[in-house]
Short mmCIF file of C-alpha atoms in Angstrom, two decimals:
data_model
loop_
_atom_site.label_atom_id
_atom_site.label_comp_id
_atom_site.label_asym_id
_atom_site.label_seq_id
_atom_site.Cartn_x
_atom_site.Cartn_y
_atom_site.Cartn_z
CA MET A 1 103.47 114.84 90.34
CA ASN A 2 100.55 117.21 89.90
CA LEU A 3 100.53 120.97 90.05
CA ALA A 4 97.45 122.53 91.62
CA PRO A 5 96.56 125.85 89.99
CA ASP A 6 95.47 127.41 93.29
CA ALA A 7 94.72 126.79 96.96
CA VAL A 8 91.23 125.46 96.23
CA GLY A 9 92.66 122.91 93.80
CA ALA A 10 95.28 121.82 96.32
CA THR A 11 92.82 121.36 99.18
CA THR A 12 90.31 119.59 96.91
CA ALA A 13 92.95 117.11 95.73
CA ALA A 14 94.15 116.58 99.32
CA ARG A 15 90.64 115.87 100.58
CA GLN A 16 90.04 113.38 97.77
CA GLY A 17 93.05 111.43 99.00
CA SER A 18 94.91 111.69 95.71
CA VAL A 19 97.89 113.54 97.21
CA ASP A 20 100.74 112.16 99.34
CA VAL A 21 102.75 115.36 99.79
CA VAL A 22 101.99 119.03 99.22
CA CYS A 23 104.90 121.41 98.73
CA LEU A 24 104.09 125.04 99.58
CA GLU A 25 106.44 127.91 98.94
CA VAL A 26 105.77 131.00 101.02
CA PRO A 27 104.98 133.75 100.49
CA LEU A 28 101.87 132.75 98.57
CA ALA A 29 100.17 135.38 96.44
CA ASN A 30 96.79 136.37 97.93
CA ILE A 31 96.68 133.26 100.15
CA ASP A 32 97.02 133.04 103.90
CA PRO A 33 99.58 130.24 104.47
CA VAL A 34 98.23 129.54 107.98
CA SER A 35 94.72 128.90 106.68
CA LEU A 36 96.01 126.84 103.78
CA CYS A 37 98.17 124.64 106.04
CA ALA A 38 95.22 124.10 108.36
CA ALA A 39 92.90 123.23 105.47
CA LEU A 40 95.38 120.76 104.00
CA LYS A 41 95.92 118.99 107.35
CA GLU A 42 92.18 118.47 108.00
CA GLY A 43 90.50 115.16 107.32
CA PRO A 44 91.10 111.51 108.09
CA ALA A 45 94.22 111.03 105.93
CA PRO A 46 95.86 114.40 105.26
CA PRO A 47 98.89 114.64 102.99
CA GLY A 48 102.33 115.52 104.24
CA VAL A 49 102.89 119.27 104.00
CA LEU A 50 106.35 120.59 103.13
CA LEU A 51 106.77 124.32 103.67
CA VAL A 52 109.48 126.03 101.65
CA ASP A 53 110.08 129.33 103.43
CA THR A 54 111.76 131.89 101.17
CA TRP A 55 110.86 134.96 103.24
CA GLY A 56 111.43 133.90 106.84
CA GLN A 57 107.75 133.45 107.70
CA ALA A 58 108.00 129.93 109.11
CA ALA A 59 108.21 130.93 112.77
CA SER A 60 105.00 132.96 112.65
CA ILE A 61 103.21 130.24 110.65
CA LEU A 62 104.25 127.54 113.14
CA GLU A 63 103.25 129.69 116.12
CA SER A 64 99.81 130.30 114.60
CA LEU A 65 98.92 126.64 114.18
CA PRO A 66 98.24 123.88 116.69
CA GLU A 67 100.79 121.09 116.39
CA GLU A 68 98.45 118.72 114.52
CA LEU A 69 97.92 121.31 111.74
CA ARG A 70 101.55 122.36 111.31
CA PRO A 71 103.60 121.48 108.22
CA ASP A 72 105.43 118.16 108.50
CA ALA A 73 108.70 119.57 107.20
CA LEU A 74 110.30 122.95 106.65
CA LEU A 75 113.02 123.90 104.20
CA GLU A 76 114.76 127.24 103.91
CA PRO A 77 117.01 128.52 101.10
CA PRO A 78 119.28 127.61 99.58
CA LEU A 79 117.09 124.84 98.22
CA ASP A 80 118.38 122.09 95.98
CA ALA A 81 116.89 118.91 94.56
CA ALA A 82 118.73 116.63 97.00
CA ARG A 83 117.37 118.41 100.10
CA LEU A 84 113.89 118.48 98.62
CA LEU A 85 113.98 114.75 97.88
CA VAL A 86 115.27 113.90 101.37
CA ALA A 87 112.44 115.93 102.94
CA ILE A 88 109.77 114.30 100.76
CA ASP A 89 111.19 110.82 101.34
CA GLY A 90 111.15 111.47 105.08
CA MET A 91 107.47 112.42 104.96
CA LEU A 92 106.54 109.40 102.87
CA GLY A 93 108.40 107.11 105.27
CA GLU A 94 107.62 103.44 104.97
CA SER A 95 105.19 103.92 102.08
CA ALA A 96 108.08 105.00 99.84
CA SER A 97 110.16 101.87 100.50
CA PRO A 98 109.84 98.88 98.19
CA GLU A 99 108.18 95.87 99.84
CA GLY A 100 110.57 93.70 101.76
CA GLU A 101 113.19 96.36 102.52
#
């Protein structure tokens, strides 16, 4: 797991292909979540994007983005480790399963 210090770091890592899943918690300080979601989903092999909505902004974010640029999963509070892991595992899909299972 890597922590990007800012939106530029997150999008750079995503475009380099070194990221499988990006977890975004909104609201984001001084960052437009719509633009960040769109930037993360661009490119030939974008990462999965998990949006953790702590302020009820998900509906407006989803409405503002075309389907192909929307987050892959959405979680709302209360958030716990089990729900987070299930969401991430769901986004990773087959790539998270050991070979032969």
